[in-house]
Amino acid sequence: MPQDYPAHPPVVVITGGSSGIGRCTAGIFAGQGWRVGLIARGAAGLAAAADDVRAAGTRVAVAVADVTDNAALARAAAGLEAELGPVTAWVNAAGNGVYGRFVDVPEAEFRQVTEVTYLGTVNGTRAALALMRPRNKGSIVNVCSGVVFHGLPLMTSYSGAKAAVRGFGQALRIELLFEKSRIRVSTVFPPAVNTPFFAHAISHMGWPARPVPPVYQPDVIARGIYMAARSGRPEMTISGTVACFALLSRIAPIWTGAVIRRLGVDGQRSREDAAVEQAQPTVFAPSDQASCVHGVFGRKARRWSLQMTLRRLFS
């Protein structure tokens, strides 16, 4: 993809770029010499993420915008392109979560997760296409989740939103192929990741949320996103765990559901002191403090994925 823009370094724009997977992905692209544009709601988080990119020795620009506001996102995208140059790749990484039984989750919270996680991806894609279509080139990567292969209990809003993200990406990709467009749409499916997502989520479980193991460090996912942006691969599971989960959900759905029933309820409640102390829901408003890349579950998180290592070796 970068060779399409020989006049200057390639440019990536990342929504949800102030923390977690989005911020980590910014560092991976920056390390490869890309210029980086970051979009998020919180100015403090964006400033900290921008410092990371500058430390990697590349150019960065930020824009404060809510992905649920289509007009604001379009303005942010246009401003970032004006500052950094033609956008080569766009990563939709913004998302949030609410944990609890469906009957215990207020309608407003359910709607907010859907609007940020699904419609935020739609709005981001719309903004990216507005920039890319005149040039007929570019790559869009939608960060999805392994929950699309079997929804998780206590995550009904998130599971539904991510399933919608996958269907949206599949449909749009075919539309672009029919038009003979050179714009590529990729959807990546990460496993559970050690990020502040769980501290930022609302919990109706009596305890803060935690990822269902096995848990991976965000660096693994960020490298997968970079690979998807470069290759244009339609869909990519970012760990053998997710690949196996997807296969089992197809060939043994009843057994898979039974396993999730045993592990997916108590397994999402964290009783760790660090998780309790750092719980700071940001579903409706950003924090006034900078967030970070990693969460509090690093002691149990895997730092590499055999599947992704093999993909890098043989791609």
Coordinates of N, CA and C in Angstrom, one line a residue, residues 53 58 66 83 98 121 123 127 136 145 149 170 172 191 201 204 262 283 285 287 290 294 314:
V53 N 3.7 8.7 19.4 CA 4.0 8.7 18.0 C 5.2 9.6 17.7
T58 N 8.0 10.2 13.9 CA 7.2 10.5 12.8 C 6.2 11.6 13.1
D66 N -16.3 12.8 18.3 CA -17.1 11.6 18.8 C -17.5 10.8 17.5
E83 N -3.6 18.1 6.9 CA -2.4 18.3 7.7 C -1.3 17.3 7.4
V98 N -20.7 -2.5 28.0 CA -21.5 -2.6 29.2 C -21.7 -4.0 29.5
T121 N -18.2 2.7 13.7 CA -17.5 2.1 12.6 C -18.1 2.5 11.2
N123 N -19.7 5.3 10.6 CA -19.4 6.7 10.3 C -17.9 6.8 10.0
A127 N -16.5 8.4 6.4 CA -15.5 9.5 6.4 C -14.3 9.0 5.5
N136 N -9.5 6.5 -5.6 CA -9.8 5.1 -5.9 C -8.7 4.2 -5.3
S145 N -14.2 -8.5 16.7 CA -14.0 -9.3 17.9 C -14.3 -10.8 17.7
F149 N -18.3 -14.9 16.5 CA -18.5 -16.3 16.3 C -19.4 -17.0 17.3
Q170 N -18.5 -7.1 5.3 CA -18.7 -8.1 4.3 C -19.5 -7.5 3.1
L172 N -20.1 -4.3 2.4 CA -19.4 -3.1 1.7 C -18.2 -3.6 0.8
P191 N -8.7 -11.6 19.9 CA -9.1 -12.4 21.1 C -9.3 -11.4 22.3
A201 N -15.5 0.2 31.0 CA -16.8 -0.3 30.7 C -17.7 -0.1 32.0
H204 N -22.7 -4.1 35.5 CA -23.9 -4.4 36.4 C -23.8 -5.8 37.0
R262 N -20.4 -22.2 31.0 CA -19.6 -22.5 32.2 C -18.6 -21.5 32.5
V283 N -18.2 5.3 29.2 CA -19.2 5.0 28.1 C -19.8 6.3 27.5
A285 N -18.9 9.6 28.5 CA -18.0 10.8 28.5 C -16.6 10.3 28.7
S287 N -12.6 10.4 29.9 CA -11.9 10.8 31.1 C -11.2 12.1 30.9
A290 N -5.4 11.2 30.9 CA -4.9 10.4 29.8 C -5.0 8.9 30.2
H294 N -2.1 -0.5 28.0 CA -2.3 -1.7 28.7 C -3.3 -1.6 29.9
F314 N 5.2 -16.2 6.2 CA 4.8 -16.8 5.0 C 3.9 -15.8 4.1

